[in-house]
Each structure stands twice: as structure tokens, then as C-alpha cells.
Amino acid sequence: MAAVNAFNQALTRIGFNVDTTEAIIDQGFDTMDTLATVDEKDIDAMIKNVRDTRREQGDDAEGAVTFPFLAIKRLKAMRFWATEIVRTGRQLNAGLFHGAEITLAVNRYSTDAIRSEIEKDEDPDKPGELSDLTKWEVFWERWSTYASRLRGAAKCPMTYVFREKGVPDADDFIADYDSHDDYLVAVTVLGGAWYDLDNRRIYDEFKNLVLKGPGWTFIKAFDRFKDGRNAILTLKRQCEGTSAVQTRKASAYAKIASAKYSGQKRNFTFDQYVEVHQAAYNTLADLDEAVPETKKVTDFLAG
């Protein structure tokens, strides 16, 4: 009963009068937990059902049941808020949906609607196939960028599926993030219907890029259940393990040592020479290999 009363009060806070909140609850929308299980079309259908029923009742319809436009929008935003809380493993509490939280929820709901419309016809550039594991570094950057442009059932970038930390801790919920998307990537639960759908989808995306190359050997075991998370992280650890790191470091140093500039030429310009050095040092930095600035200057002049 307490959950019903709390939800009733939340409906009042978002702009529905007493008669309308009763009508909504009579339709089975009686708690925040229930609201989190329906989709937006269900809300539209519920409102239509109430209106149609009252129209049929005519003068016998009791109460002043109305559905103001902004109240409907806030109700949909509240559903959006509730489903996000469920997906991030937090406890639903209708009493928390008030004041600034309502405004924030409406803004995020509106932003998601705009994003969905913009991305509806978008086709993000896919990375090329991983034909050589020594090219993992570039492939991973492109893959991560591509996956971050995909949004699935969890309503956030699909990079959440293969984040390193499986279960977020308390600090993850209060950490500072550059964006709300970054927050969701860090704390969305790796379980539930949303994860099952996204995990299978990301597996299919990843499989298509490694199927014809040497990486397929390492992820083939996950094909039966389309386990995207474990497939991706397994190959990542294989390519970024201790031996792989040493190989990448050696390769970076070798590129620096072999880069030679003997004057401007059509097939190798000064800008390209600079780029070779910069790319190699970027790789070393990614691998936590500290290179003194004096050595960088010496190597650059030596070429």
C-alpha cells in the first residue's frame, strides 16, 4: 500500500489531478516498479483506453479526468527515469522523483528522443577487419569508437557490454564523469533482458570483423551463446598481454630507429617523418612506457 501511495503522490507532483491519478492507478499503473516494466506505447494505450471509456460513459463518467500534455511528458520521463534506475541496479523509490530530479529526467528523456531521431538514419563507419593481430592497437581504437556510437536495449553506448569492471562498486556511482553516457557505461548492470540483447548484438558485430583473421581462433568458443563480452575481452587480453605488450614496445622503438629523413621527397615528407615518431611515442605512452624528452629529441635528430 505504501508503494501505491508513493506512486500516487509522484503522479500528483508531475501534474495530474486526484481524479486522473485514480484513473491511472485503476488501469494497473499503481507503483513505480510497474511503471518500469511498461514501454511508452503502453502509456499511450492506457491514456487512450481511459479516454475511450469515459467517452462511452458520456454524462455518467465520474470525476474530472484530464491528461495535460506536460503531465503526460513528465509521466513518460518518469518511466524513462525508472527504467534507468532498474538497469543500473539501484532501488526504485517514487519519493525521490521530485523537484530538480523531475526536471533532469525530462531533459534526459527529451535528449534521448532527439538523439534517437538523429541516429535513426545514421550508419556509423565500421572498422576494417582484423586481419593481423599486430594491428590490434589501431583496430581497437576504431572498434571502441564504433561501439560507442551504437545504442542498444540499455539506452547507452554499447561499450558498457565489454567494460573491464564487471560489477560496479559504490565509488563508481559517485565518481565524476564527463557525460551521463560515461556514467551509464560504468554502472549499467551486466545482466537482465537489456544486457542479453546487447551482448548478443555486440557479438555479431565483433564476429564479422574477426571471422576471417587470426582472432577468430580465440573467440570461437563463445560463438554458440553469442557471448560478446567474453569474446571481446578474451581477444583483448590476448593482444594486450605481457608478451604482446613487449612486442608492441619493440615495434615502436624499431619504427623510431628506422625512420630516416634525408630531405624532402615526394614519397616521404618531413611531416610524415614527424608522424612516424609521434605515432610510435603515442603507442609507448599507451603502454605506460616512459620516454624522457631528451631521448625523444636525440632520436628525432638522429634520423
Short mmCIF file of C-alpha atoms in Angstrom, two decimals:
data_model
loop_
_atom_site.label_atom_id
_atom_site.label_comp_id
_atom_site.label_asym_id
_atom_site.label_seq_id
_atom_site.Cartn_x
_atom_site.Cartn_y
_atom_site.Cartn_z
CA MET A 1 0.00 0.00 0.00
CA ALA A 2 2.89 2.35 0.79
CA ALA A 3 4.30 1.89 -2.71
CA VAL A 4 0.89 2.74 -4.22
CA ASN A 5 0.57 5.88 -2.11
CA ALA A 6 4.11 6.98 -3.00
CA PHE A 7 3.36 6.49 -6.70
CA ASN A 8 0.06 8.37 -6.33
CA GLN A 9 1.95 11.32 -4.85
CA ALA A 10 4.50 11.18 -7.67
CA LEU A 11 1.67 11.37 -10.23
CA THR A 12 0.36 14.44 -8.42
CA ARG A 13 3.81 16.07 -8.45
CA ILE A 14 4.10 15.71 -12.22
CA GLY A 15 0.78 17.45 -12.85
CA PHE A 16 -2.17 15.06 -12.68
CA ASN A 17 -5.19 15.90 -10.54
CA VAL A 18 -6.65 13.50 -7.97
CA ASP A 19 -9.29 12.04 -10.29
CA THR A 20 -6.74 11.36 -13.02
CA THR A 21 -4.23 9.72 -10.66
CA GLU A 22 -7.02 7.38 -9.53
CA ALA A 23 -7.90 6.59 -13.14
CA ILE A 24 -4.25 5.80 -13.93
CA ILE A 25 -3.92 3.54 -10.90
CA ASP A 26 -7.20 1.81 -11.80
CA GLN A 27 -5.57 0.88 -15.11
CA GLY A 28 -2.91 -1.09 -13.22
CA PHE A 29 -0.23 1.59 -13.22
CA ASP A 30 -0.07 1.51 -9.44
CA THR A 31 3.62 1.55 -8.45
CA MET A 32 6.96 2.77 -9.78
CA ASP A 33 8.01 -0.85 -10.21
CA THR A 34 5.06 -1.42 -12.51
CA LEU A 35 5.86 1.72 -14.49
CA ALA A 36 9.40 0.43 -15.07
CA THR A 37 8.02 -2.70 -16.78
CA VAL A 38 5.96 -0.95 -19.47
CA ASP A 39 7.06 0.92 -22.58
CA GLU A 40 5.99 4.29 -23.89
CA LYS A 41 3.37 2.80 -26.20
CA ASP A 42 1.70 1.19 -23.18
CA ILE A 43 1.30 4.65 -21.60
CA ASP A 44 -0.29 5.97 -24.79
CA ALA A 45 -2.59 2.94 -24.90
CA MET A 46 -3.56 3.39 -21.26
CA ILE A 47 -4.48 7.06 -21.81
CA LYS A 48 -6.47 6.17 -24.90
CA ASN A 49 -8.31 3.45 -23.03
CA VAL A 50 -9.30 5.84 -20.23
CA ARG A 51 -10.46 8.48 -22.69
CA ASP A 52 -12.42 5.99 -24.80
CA THR A 53 -14.10 4.52 -21.73
CA ARG A 54 -15.15 7.93 -20.45
CA ARG A 55 -16.41 8.92 -23.88
CA GLU A 56 -18.62 5.82 -23.92
CA GLN A 57 -19.89 6.64 -20.42
CA GLY A 58 -20.85 10.13 -21.53
CA ASP A 59 -22.57 12.13 -18.80
CA ASP A 60 -22.23 9.19 -16.42
CA ALA A 61 -18.43 9.49 -16.36
CA GLU A 62 -17.35 10.45 -12.87
CA GLY A 63 -14.64 12.93 -11.89
CA ALA A 64 -12.59 15.48 -13.79
CA VAL A 65 -10.14 13.17 -15.51
CA THR A 66 -7.77 15.07 -17.80
CA PHE A 67 -4.40 14.33 -19.34
CA PRO A 68 -2.46 17.60 -19.74
CA PHE A 69 0.29 17.49 -22.36
CA LEU A 70 3.13 18.35 -19.98
CA ALA A 71 1.91 15.90 -17.36
CA ILE A 72 1.97 13.13 -19.98
CA LYS A 73 5.50 14.10 -20.96
CA ARG A 74 6.60 14.00 -17.33
CA LEU A 75 4.93 10.59 -16.90
CA LYS A 76 6.94 9.26 -19.84
CA ALA A 77 10.06 10.89 -18.42
CA MET A 78 9.33 9.21 -15.08
CA ARG A 79 9.13 5.85 -16.83
CA PHE A 80 12.46 6.65 -18.55
CA TRP A 81 13.95 7.52 -15.14
CA ALA A 82 12.59 4.38 -13.50
CA THR A 83 13.90 2.02 -16.18
CA GLU A 84 17.36 3.60 -15.95
CA ILE A 85 17.39 3.05 -12.20
CA VAL A 86 16.50 -0.62 -12.72
CA ARG A 87 19.21 -1.04 -15.37
CA THR A 88 21.79 0.46 -13.02
CA GLY A 89 20.82 -1.85 -10.17
CA ARG A 90 19.50 0.79 -7.79
CA GLN A 91 16.40 0.64 -5.61
CA LEU A 92 13.32 2.33 -7.04
CA ASN A 93 11.85 4.96 -4.74
CA ALA A 94 8.96 7.07 -6.02
CA GLY A 95 9.63 9.63 -3.31
CA LEU A 96 12.92 10.57 -4.99
CA PHE A 97 11.14 11.74 -8.11
CA HIS A 98 10.56 15.36 -7.20
CA GLY A 99 11.86 18.88 -7.81
CA ALA A 100 15.15 19.04 -9.73
CA GLU A 101 15.04 15.28 -10.35
CA ILE A 102 11.87 15.71 -12.42
CA THR A 103 13.45 18.49 -14.48
CA LEU A 104 16.59 16.42 -15.04
CA ALA A 105 14.56 13.37 -16.05
CA VAL A 106 12.52 15.38 -18.56
CA ASN A 107 15.69 16.84 -20.06
CA ARG A 108 17.31 13.40 -20.42
CA TYR A 109 14.13 11.93 -21.84
CA SER A 110 13.92 14.75 -24.41
CA THR A 111 17.61 14.39 -25.28
CA ASP A 112 17.18 10.67 -25.83
CA ALA A 113 14.22 11.30 -28.14
CA ILE A 114 16.21 13.83 -30.17
CA ARG A 115 19.21 11.50 -30.34
CA SER A 116 17.05 8.61 -31.48
CA GLU A 117 15.62 10.74 -34.27
CA ILE A 118 19.05 11.93 -35.40
CA GLU A 119 20.62 8.48 -35.26
CA LYS A 120 17.69 6.73 -36.92
CA ASP A 121 19.23 7.01 -40.37
CA GLU A 122 22.87 7.11 -39.26
CA ASP A 123 25.23 4.35 -40.28
CA PRO A 124 28.43 4.66 -38.21
CA ASP A 125 31.63 3.74 -40.03
CA LYS A 126 32.72 0.25 -39.11
CA PRO A 127 36.39 -0.51 -38.56
CA GLY A 128 38.10 -2.71 -41.10
CA GLU A 129 38.51 -6.42 -40.47
CA LEU A 130 41.22 -7.52 -38.05
CA SER A 131 43.43 -9.47 -40.44
CA ASP A 132 46.64 -9.12 -38.40
CA LEU A 133 46.86 -9.15 -34.60
CA THR A 134 49.88 -6.84 -34.74
CA LYS A 135 47.46 -4.17 -35.92
CA TRP A 136 45.30 -4.59 -32.82
CA GLU A 137 46.03 -1.15 -31.43
CA VAL A 138 44.52 0.73 -34.37
CA PHE A 139 41.72 -1.78 -34.70
CA TRP A 140 40.78 -1.40 -31.02
CA GLU A 141 40.62 2.38 -31.25
CA ARG A 142 38.34 2.18 -34.26
CA TRP A 143 36.23 -0.60 -32.75
CA SER A 144 35.75 1.28 -29.49
CA THR A 145 34.73 4.41 -31.37
CA TYR A 146 32.28 2.44 -33.49
CA ALA A 147 30.76 0.62 -30.49
CA SER A 148 30.36 3.92 -28.63
CA ARG A 149 28.13 5.13 -31.45
CA LEU A 150 25.82 2.12 -31.08
CA ARG A 151 22.99 2.23 -28.57
CA GLY A 152 21.06 -0.85 -27.66
CA ALA A 153 18.42 -2.02 -25.23
CA ALA A 154 20.26 -0.43 -22.28
CA LYS A 155 19.86 3.05 -23.79
CA CYS A 156 23.57 3.84 -23.53
CA PRO A 157 26.73 3.30 -25.61
CA MET A 158 27.26 -0.40 -26.15
CA THR A 159 30.81 -0.16 -24.89
CA TYR A 160 29.26 -0.90 -21.49
CA VAL A 161 28.99 -4.55 -22.54
CA PHE A 162 32.76 -5.05 -22.64
CA ARG A 163 33.97 -2.65 -19.95
CA GLU A 164 36.73 -4.12 -17.79
CA LYS A 165 34.94 -3.97 -14.42
CA GLY A 166 32.08 -6.42 -14.30
CA VAL A 167 30.31 -5.21 -11.15
CA PRO A 168 30.48 -1.50 -10.27
CA ASP A 169 31.18 -0.54 -6.68
CA ALA A 170 29.84 2.35 -4.61
CA ASP A 171 32.58 4.70 -5.81
CA ASP A 172 31.53 4.24 -9.42
CA PHE A 173 28.11 5.72 -8.67
CA ILE A 174 29.51 8.91 -7.18
CA ALA A 175 32.54 9.42 -9.41
CA ASP A 176 32.81 12.44 -11.72
CA TYR A 177 32.11 11.67 -15.37
CA ASP A 178 32.46 13.75 -18.50
CA SER A 179 28.92 12.84 -19.51
CA HIS A 180 25.87 10.91 -18.37
CA ASP A 181 26.67 8.33 -21.05
CA ASP A 182 30.06 7.70 -19.42
CA TYR A 183 28.25 7.18 -16.11
CA LEU A 184 25.87 4.66 -17.66
CA VAL A 185 28.71 2.77 -19.34
CA ALA A 186 30.36 2.41 -15.93
CA VAL A 187 27.36 1.35 -13.84
CA THR A 188 24.76 -0.35 -16.07
CA VAL A 189 24.15 -3.89 -14.80
CA LEU A 190 25.63 -6.65 -16.94
CA GLY A 191 22.50 -8.75 -16.62
CA GLY A 192 18.82 -8.59 -17.39
CA ALA A 193 16.95 -8.56 -20.68
CA TRP A 194 18.74 -5.42 -21.90
CA TYR A 195 22.18 -6.99 -21.43
CA ASP A 196 21.22 -10.29 -23.03
CA LEU A 197 20.06 -8.45 -26.15
CA ASP A 198 23.05 -6.12 -26.30
CA ASN A 199 25.58 -8.85 -25.55
CA ARG A 200 24.35 -10.95 -28.47
CA ARG A 201 24.21 -7.97 -30.80
CA ILE A 202 27.74 -6.80 -29.97
CA TYR A 203 28.99 -10.35 -30.51
CA ASP A 204 27.59 -10.41 -34.04
CA GLU A 205 29.17 -7.02 -34.76
CA PHE A 206 32.56 -8.14 -33.44
CA LYS A 207 32.47 -11.57 -35.06
CA ASN A 208 32.03 -10.06 -38.51
CA LEU A 209 35.27 -8.13 -38.06
CA VAL A 210 37.46 -11.00 -36.81
CA LEU A 211 35.94 -14.06 -38.51
CA LYS A 212 38.42 -14.18 -41.42
CA GLY A 213 41.51 -13.37 -39.37
CA PRO A 214 43.66 -14.99 -36.66
CA GLY A 215 41.49 -13.53 -33.91
CA TRP A 216 38.66 -15.96 -34.68
CA THR A 217 40.58 -18.80 -33.02
CA PHE A 218 40.42 -17.00 -29.68
CA ILE A 219 36.70 -16.18 -29.71
CA LYS A 220 35.22 -19.18 -31.50
CA ALA A 221 34.42 -20.84 -28.16
CA PHE A 222 31.90 -18.06 -27.45
CA ASP A 223 30.02 -18.48 -30.73
CA ARG A 224 27.34 -20.88 -29.50
CA PHE A 225 25.90 -18.47 -26.93
CA LYS A 226 26.98 -15.29 -28.75
CA ASP A 227 28.77 -14.08 -25.64
CA GLY A 228 30.05 -10.74 -26.85
CA ARG A 229 31.55 -9.57 -23.59
CA ASN A 230 33.78 -12.57 -23.00
CA ALA A 231 34.69 -12.90 -26.66
CA ILE A 232 35.87 -9.30 -26.90
CA LEU A 233 37.72 -9.26 -23.58
CA THR A 234 39.40 -12.59 -24.30
CA LEU A 235 40.84 -11.34 -27.57
CA LYS A 236 41.76 -8.01 -25.99
CA ARG A 237 43.73 -9.73 -23.23
CA GLN A 238 45.42 -11.97 -25.77
CA CYS A 239 46.52 -8.97 -27.82
CA GLU A 240 47.43 -6.85 -24.83
CA GLY A 241 49.07 -9.48 -22.64
CA THR A 242 52.66 -9.23 -21.40
CA SER A 243 54.25 -10.76 -24.50
CA ALA A 244 52.06 -8.70 -26.80
CA VAL A 245 52.97 -5.52 -24.92
CA GLN A 246 56.68 -6.26 -25.25
CA THR A 247 56.22 -6.91 -28.95
CA ARG A 248 54.40 -3.61 -29.43
CA LYS A 249 57.06 -1.72 -27.50
CA ALA A 250 59.82 -3.30 -29.58
CA SER A 251 57.93 -2.45 -32.75
CA ALA A 252 57.50 1.17 -31.70
CA TYR A 253 61.20 1.57 -30.91
CA ALA A 254 62.11 -0.13 -34.19
CA LYS A 255 59.97 2.34 -36.16
CA ILE A 256 61.72 5.24 -34.43
CA ALA A 257 65.15 3.79 -35.13
CA SER A 258 64.43 3.02 -38.78
CA ALA A 259 62.81 6.36 -39.59
CA LYS A 260 65.21 8.41 -41.67
CA TYR A 261 64.74 11.83 -43.20
CA SER A 262 67.26 12.90 -45.80
CA GLY A 263 65.46 15.80 -47.34
CA GLN A 264 62.06 16.45 -48.82
CA LYS A 265 60.94 13.66 -51.14
CA ARG A 266 57.63 13.01 -52.81
CA ASN A 267 57.10 9.63 -51.16
CA PHE A 268 58.39 10.62 -47.69
CA THR A 269 57.93 14.18 -46.48
CA PHE A 270 59.10 15.84 -43.29
CA ASP A 271 55.53 15.77 -41.99
CA GLN A 272 55.48 12.01 -42.48
CA TYR A 273 58.77 11.70 -40.60
CA VAL A 274 57.29 13.63 -37.69
CA GLU A 275 54.18 11.46 -37.82
CA VAL A 276 56.22 8.25 -37.53
CA HIS A 277 57.87 9.50 -34.36
CA GLN A 278 54.64 10.84 -32.88
CA ALA A 279 52.70 7.63 -33.58
CA ALA A 280 55.45 5.50 -32.03
CA TYR A 281 55.61 7.63 -28.88
CA ASN A 282 51.80 7.59 -28.62
CA THR A 283 51.96 3.80 -28.65
CA LEU A 284 54.63 3.76 -25.96
CA ALA A 285 52.59 6.17 -23.85
CA ASP A 286 49.53 3.90 -24.16
CA LEU A 287 51.73 1.07 -22.87
CA ASP A 288 52.93 3.16 -19.91
CA GLU A 289 56.46 3.26 -21.30
CA ALA A 290 58.02 6.49 -20.09
CA VAL A 291 60.40 8.05 -22.62
CA PRO A 292 62.46 11.07 -21.50
CA GLU A 293 62.02 14.18 -23.60
CA THR A 294 65.79 14.33 -24.10
CA LYS A 295 65.73 10.88 -25.73
CA LYS A 296 62.88 11.93 -27.98
CA VAL A 297 64.91 14.90 -29.19
CA THR A 298 68.05 12.80 -29.66
CA ASP A 299 66.18 10.12 -31.64
CA PHE A 300 64.48 12.76 -33.76
CA LEU A 301 67.73 14.48 -34.66
CA ALA A 302 69.46 11.16 -35.27
CA GLY A 303 67.08 10.39 -38.10
#
